[in-house]
Coordinates of C-alpha atoms in Angstrom, one line a residue:
Chain A
M1 CA 15.2 -28.2 -11.4
P2 CA 12.1 -28.5 -12.7
V3 CA 10.1 -25.1 -13.6
T4 CA 8.0 -24.5 -10.9
G5 CA 6.7 -21.0 -11.3
W6 CA 7.8 -18.2 -13.0
I7 CA 7.2 -14.6 -13.5
E8 CA 6.5 -11.6 -16.1
V9 CA 7.3 -8.4 -15.3
N10 CA 6.1 -5.7 -17.1
D11 CA 8.2 -2.8 -18.4
H12 CA 5.3 0.1 -18.1
Y13 CA 5.4 -0.3 -14.3
C14 CA 8.8 -1.7 -13.6
K15 CA 11.3 1.6 -12.1
G16 CA 13.9 -0.8 -11.5
C17 CA 14.0 0.4 -7.6
D18 CA 15.7 -3.3 -6.6
I19 CA 13.3 -4.3 -4.0
C20 CA 12.0 -7.5 -5.4
V21 CA 16.0 -8.4 -6.4
A22 CA 16.2 -8.2 -2.4
A23 CA 13.3 -9.7 -1.2
C24 CA 13.6 -12.9 -3.7
P25 CA 13.6 -16.0 -1.5
P26 CA 15.5 -18.4 -3.5
N27 CA 18.0 -15.3 -5.6
V28 CA 17.0 -15.5 -9.3
I29 CA 15.4 -12.1 -9.5
A30 CA 18.2 -9.5 -11.2
L31 CA 17.8 -6.1 -12.7
N32 CA 18.3 -6.8 -16.6
M33 CA 21.3 -4.0 -17.6
E34 CA 21.6 -4.6 -20.9
R35 CA 17.6 -3.3 -21.9
L36 CA 15.8 0.0 -20.4
T37 CA 12.6 0.5 -20.5
P38 CA 10.7 3.7 -22.0
K39 CA 11.0 5.4 -18.7
G40 CA 15.0 4.4 -18.6
Y41 CA 14.9 1.7 -16.2
H42 CA 16.6 -0.9 -16.0
P43 CA 13.7 -3.9 -15.7
A44 CA 13.6 -6.3 -13.5
H45 CA 13.7 -10.2 -14.7
L46 CA 14.5 -13.9 -14.1
V47 CA 17.8 -14.9 -14.5
S48 CA 17.7 -18.1 -13.6
E49 CA 15.7 -21.4 -13.0
G50 CA 14.7 -22.2 -9.4
C51 CA 11.2 -19.9 -8.6
T52 CA 8.8 -21.3 -6.8
G53 CA 6.2 -19.1 -7.6
C54 CA 6.2 -17.8 -4.4
G55 CA 4.6 -13.9 -5.7
I56 CA 6.4 -12.0 -3.0
C57 CA 8.5 -10.0 -5.2
A58 CA 4.6 -9.4 -6.1
I59 CA 3.7 -8.9 -2.4
V60 CA 6.9 -6.1 -2.6
C61 CA 6.3 -4.6 -5.9
P62 CA 5.4 -1.2 -4.9
D63 CA 4.2 -0.8 -8.8
A64 CA 2.6 -3.9 -9.2
A65 CA 4.8 -4.7 -12.3
I66 CA 5.3 -8.1 -11.7
T67 CA 2.0 -11.3 -12.8
V68 CA 3.5 -14.2 -10.9
Y69 CA 2.5 -17.7 -12.7
R70 CA 2.7 -21.3 -10.7
E71 CA 2.8 -24.6 -12.6
T72 CA -0.1 -26.5 -12.4
P73 CA 0.1 -30.1 -10.6
Q74 CA -0.8 -32.7 -13.3
R75 CA -3.2 -34.6 -11.3
T76 CA -5.7 -31.3 -10.3
R77 CA -6.1 -30.9 -14.3
Q78 CA -7.4 -34.7 -14.6
K79 CA -9.3 -34.6 -11.3
I80 CA -11.3 -31.4 -13.2
T81 CA -11.6 -33.6 -16.0
V82 CA -13.4 -36.9 -14.4
Q83 CA -15.8 -34.1 -12.8
E84 CA -16.4 -32.3 -15.6
I85 CA -17.4 -35.9 -17.5
A86 CA -19.5 -37.3 -14.3
Chain B
M1 CA 9.7 -18.2 -22.5
T2 CA 7.1 -19.5 -24.9
T3 CA 7.9 -23.0 -23.6
L4 CA 6.9 -22.4 -20.1
H5 CA 3.0 -20.7 -21.9
Q6 CA 2.6 -24.4 -22.5
I7 CA 2.3 -25.9 -19.3
N8 CA -1.0 -25.8 -17.3
H9 CA -0.5 -23.0 -15.1
Q10 CA -2.6 -20.5 -12.4
I11 CA -1.6 -16.7 -11.6
V12 CA -0.7 -16.7 -7.9
Y13 CA -0.3 -13.1 -8.1
Q14 CA -1.9 -10.0 -10.8
R15 CA -2.4 -6.1 -10.9
P16 CA -6.0 -5.4 -8.7
E17 CA -8.7 -4.4 -10.9
S18 CA -8.9 -1.4 -9.1
L19 CA -6.0 0.1 -9.8
S20 CA -5.9 2.0 -12.9
D21 CA -3.4 1.1 -16.6
T22 CA -1.6 4.5 -15.8
N23 CA 1.8 4.0 -14.0
T24 CA 2.7 6.0 -11.1
H25 CA 5.0 9.2 -10.6
Y26 CA 6.3 7.7 -7.5
C27 CA 9.7 7.2 -7.1
P28 CA 11.6 3.9 -7.7
G29 CA 10.7 2.3 -4.4
C30 CA 8.9 4.1 -3.0
T31 CA 5.7 2.1 -1.0
H32 CA 3.1 4.9 -1.9
G33 CA 2.7 2.1 -4.9
V34 CA 2.0 -0.5 -2.2
A35 CA -0.6 1.0 -0.3
H36 CA -1.7 1.9 -3.2
R37 CA -2.1 -2.0 -4.1
L38 CA -3.6 -3.0 -0.9
V39 CA -6.2 -0.8 -0.8
A40 CA -7.5 -2.2 -5.0
E41 CA -7.5 -5.7 -3.4
V42 CA -9.3 -4.9 -0.8
L43 CA -11.9 -3.3 -2.6
D44 CA -11.3 -6.3 -5.0
E45 CA -11.9 -9.0 -2.5
M46 CA -14.9 -7.3 -1.7
G47 CA -16.4 -6.4 -4.6
I48 CA -17.1 -2.9 -3.8
R49 CA -15.0 -1.1 -6.3
E50 CA -18.0 -0.1 -8.4
K51 CA -19.3 1.7 -4.8
T52 CA -16.5 3.3 -3.6
I53 CA -15.6 6.8 -4.0
G54 CA -12.2 7.6 -3.1
V55 CA -11.1 11.4 -1.4
A56 CA -7.6 12.8 -3.0
P57 CA -5.4 14.6 -1.0
V58 CA -2.5 17.0 -1.3
G59 CA 0.7 15.9 -1.1
C60 CA 2.6 13.1 -3.0
S61 CA 0.0 11.6 -3.6
V62 CA -2.1 14.4 -5.2
F63 CA -3.0 12.0 -8.0
A64 CA -3.9 9.2 -6.7
Y65 CA -7.8 10.3 -8.8
K66 CA -5.5 9.1 -11.4
Y67 CA -4.0 5.3 -10.0
F68 CA -6.9 3.8 -9.3
N69 CA -10.0 2.3 -11.6
M70 CA -12.8 4.1 -9.5
D71 CA -14.4 7.6 -8.3
F72 CA -12.8 10.0 -7.0
V73 CA -12.4 13.6 -5.2
E74 CA -9.7 15.9 -5.0
A75 CA -9.9 18.1 -2.0
A76 CA -7.9 20.9 -0.6
H77 CA -5.1 20.7 1.6
G78 CA -5.8 18.7 4.6
R79 CA -9.5 18.6 4.0
A80 CA -9.9 15.0 2.5
P81 CA -12.1 13.9 5.8
A82 CA -14.0 17.2 6.0
M83 CA -15.1 16.5 2.3
A84 CA -15.6 12.7 2.5
T85 CA -18.1 13.6 5.3
G86 CA -20.2 16.0 2.9
V87 CA -19.9 12.9 0.4
K88 CA -20.5 10.2 2.9
R89 CA -23.5 11.6 4.1
V90 CA -25.3 12.4 1.1
L91 CA -24.6 8.7 -0.5
P92 CA -24.9 6.7 2.9
Q93 CA -24.6 3.4 0.6
N94 CA -21.4 4.5 -0.8
T95 CA -17.9 3.5 0.4
V96 CA -15.7 6.3 1.3
Y97 CA -12.4 6.5 2.0
T98 CA -9.3 9.1 2.1
Y99 CA -5.9 8.7 1.3
Q100 CA -3.6 11.0 3.3
G101 CA 0.0 11.6 4.0
D102 CA 1.1 12.4 7.1
G103 CA 2.1 16.1 6.0
D104 CA -1.5 16.2 4.9
L105 CA -3.3 14.7 7.6
A106 CA -0.9 14.8 10.8
S107 CA -0.1 19.1 9.7
I108 CA -2.3 21.1 7.8
G109 CA -5.4 19.0 8.3
M110 CA -5.0 17.8 11.9
A111 CA -8.7 19.6 13.2
E112 CA -10.3 17.9 9.8
I113 CA -8.4 14.2 11.2
M114 CA -9.2 15.1 15.0
H115 CA -12.8 16.0 14.8
V116 CA -13.9 13.7 12.0
A117 CA -13.4 10.6 14.4
A118 CA -14.7 12.6 17.3
R119 CA -18.0 12.7 15.3
G120 CA -17.9 9.0 14.6
E121 CA -18.4 9.8 10.4
N122 CA -18.1 6.8 9.0
I123 CA -15.5 6.8 6.9
T124 CA -11.9 4.8 5.8
V125 CA -8.8 6.9 6.0
I126 CA -5.9 5.4 4.8
F127 CA -2.8 7.6 6.4
I128 CA 0.8 7.3 5.0
N129 CA 3.9 8.2 7.6
N130 CA 6.7 8.2 5.6
A131 CA 8.4 11.0 8.8
I132 CA 9.0 13.6 6.1
Y133 CA 7.5 16.2 3.6
G134 CA 8.1 13.9 0.6
M135 CA 6.4 16.4 -2.3
T136 CA 8.4 19.3 -1.1
G137 CA 11.7 18.9 -1.1
G138 CA 12.3 17.0 2.3
Q139 CA 11.6 18.9 5.5
M140 CA 10.9 18.3 7.9
A141 CA 7.4 17.0 8.7
P142 CA 5.2 16.8 12.6
T143 CA 6.2 13.2 12.3
T144 CA 9.7 13.1 11.9
L145 CA 12.1 11.2 14.3
P146 CA 13.9 13.4 17.0
G147 CA 17.4 13.5 15.4
M148 CA 16.4 12.2 11.8
K149 CA 17.9 14.8 8.9
T150 CA 15.7 16.9 6.7
T151 CA 16.0 20.1 4.4
S152 CA 14.6 22.0 7.4
S153 CA 16.5 20.1 10.4
P154 CA 20.1 20.1 8.7
L155 CA 21.5 18.9 11.8
G156 CA 18.6 16.8 12.8
R157 CA 15.0 17.5 14.7
D158 CA 16.3 19.3 17.4
V159 CA 13.0 18.3 20.1
E160 CA 14.0 21.1 22.2
L161 CA 13.5 23.7 19.1
S162 CA 10.5 21.7 17.3
G163 CA 9.7 19.1 19.3
F164 CA 8.4 15.7 19.4
P165 CA 6.9 13.8 16.4
I166 CA 2.9 13.2 16.9
R167 CA 1.5 9.6 16.8
M168 CA -2.0 9.5 14.9
S169 CA -3.0 6.4 15.7
E170 CA -2.8 6.5 19.4
M171 CA -3.9 9.6 20.0
L172 CA -7.4 8.8 17.5
A173 CA -7.4 5.8 19.8
T174 CA -8.9 7.8 22.1
M175 CA -11.9 9.2 20.8
D176 CA -14.9 7.4 21.1
G177 CA -16.4 7.8 17.2
A178 CA -13.7 5.3 16.2
G179 CA -14.1 1.6 15.7
Y180 CA -11.2 0.6 14.2
I181 CA -7.9 2.3 14.5
A182 CA -4.3 0.4 13.3
R183 CA -1.0 1.1 12.5
G184 CA 1.4 -1.7 10.0
S185 CA 4.4 -1.0 8.3
L186 CA 5.2 -1.4 4.6
H187 CA 9.1 -2.5 5.1
D188 CA 8.5 -6.2 4.1
A189 CA 6.3 -9.0 2.4
K190 CA 5.2 -9.9 6.1
H191 CA 3.9 -6.8 7.8
I192 CA 3.0 -5.8 3.7
R193 CA 0.4 -8.9 4.2
K194 CA -0.9 -7.8 8.0
A195 CA -1.5 -4.2 6.6
K196 CA -3.5 -5.7 4.0
K197 CA -5.2 -7.3 6.9
A198 CA -5.2 -3.8 8.7
I199 CA -7.4 -2.3 5.5
R200 CA -9.4 -5.1 5.2
I201 CA -11.0 -4.3 8.4
A202 CA -11.3 -1.0 8.4
F203 CA -12.9 -1.1 5.0
E204 CA -15.4 -3.7 7.0
T205 CA -15.9 -1.4 9.8
Q206 CA -17.6 1.5 7.6
E207 CA -19.7 -1.6 5.8
R208 CA -21.0 -2.1 9.1
G209 CA -21.3 1.2 10.0
L210 CA -19.5 0.4 13.0
G211 CA -17.6 4.5 12.6
F212 CA -14.4 6.2 11.6
S213 CA -11.8 3.6 10.8
M214 CA -8.0 4.3 9.9
V215 CA -5.3 2.5 9.1
E216 CA -1.5 4.3 9.5
L217 CA 1.0 2.8 7.6
L218 CA 4.5 3.4 7.9
S219 CA 6.0 4.1 4.8
S220 CA 9.5 4.7 2.9
C221 CA 11.1 8.3 1.1
P222 CA 13.9 7.0 -0.4
T223 CA 14.3 10.3 -2.5
N224 CA 14.2 12.3 0.9
W225 CA 15.9 10.6 2.6
K226 CA 18.6 10.2 0.1
I227 CA 19.1 6.3 0.7
T228 CA 18.2 3.5 -1.7
P229 CA 15.1 2.5 -1.8
N230 CA 16.3 -1.1 0.2
E231 CA 18.2 1.1 2.8
A232 CA 15.2 2.4 3.5
L233 CA 12.7 -0.4 3.7
D234 CA 15.3 -1.1 7.0
F235 CA 15.8 2.5 8.0
I236 CA 11.5 1.4 8.7
A237 CA 12.2 -1.2 10.1
E238 CA 15.0 -0.1 12.5
Q239 CA 14.0 3.7 12.7
M240 CA 11.0 4.1 12.5
V241 CA 9.1 1.1 14.0
P242 CA 10.1 1.3 17.8
V243 CA 9.0 6.0 17.9
F244 CA 6.0 4.4 16.0
P245 CA 4.8 0.6 17.4
L246 CA 3.0 -1.5 15.4
G247 CA -0.7 -2.8 16.0
E248 CA -4.0 -2.4 16.6
F249 CA -4.8 0.1 18.8
K250 CA -8.9 0.5 18.9
T251 CA -11.3 -2.3 17.8
N252 CA -15.0 -2.0 17.9
P253 CA -15.7 -5.5 20.3
E254 CA -18.2 -6.1 17.0
L255 CA -15.3 -7.1 14.8
A256 CA -13.3 -9.4 17.2
K257 CA -15.5 -12.3 15.3
L258 CA -14.8 -11.0 12.0
R259 CA -12.0 -13.3 10.3
V260 CA -10.2 -11.9 7.1

């Protein structure tokens, strides 16, 4: 599946509460059991491809720890370039 | 992950500017954080962060002044609406809001909140209802559900002994001074979106000078309910929403044409 979106979880804020894991529609978030944050929680992370960048994890995150990115379609970039030239 | 950054991307969501860089002391999964974030997002969208003054309560959200990136004052227990009245009357051009829990607003601060609404003070109140006293260790609150077990009602709230839960939004909606009263819930993405809309309308009410505005938010307390964060969200949906119905209880007619 092509990459369409991804998330970054900030360890400084994440408390491993598991809410984003349950809320994620394509089920691509899990808690990272191999790592601990400075506060001693297992942080959330992306486990597989399939993130669509819908942002539901960020909406339900109680600690605003998640930044959501979405791939911009290539044609949008071309449109901007044409406008800039004109 | 380095390859991902080479892709042309847009940021769908990032931490709002109105939240400070401090990490909160709230328990994992506590929806206080969601409420903070919604207020911060609304203030960012309206572009009024620079002129907003918050009033922090006593309770779990006592450190709200550390978590919001704006001017804040700390009020005595339950007296946040009285303090906000003073701040708003001295600085009427500023946006003033209080952020209170159910122990602060519905119990010790009952007189202040009723009278601030009766006077129609032009302030906004964000009311977090988690049906329990969170900070002090999970005692029964005025909003505790009938039959709900707390540390001071270990056999469940007995309505013959300790009465029924208080519905603040319905009660405040009867006040003529109130411009906008709504209740939202923070248990899933859909309701969080609706709650954000309600908070936006509440602040718009204040900006338009239409009187007192309050948004009640049903919130979770996984630690004192003694369940996991996700079970706590289910508890809100299944147990709290039937007792505290969601919706707008009073809307000033001038807000009807507002689109947010």
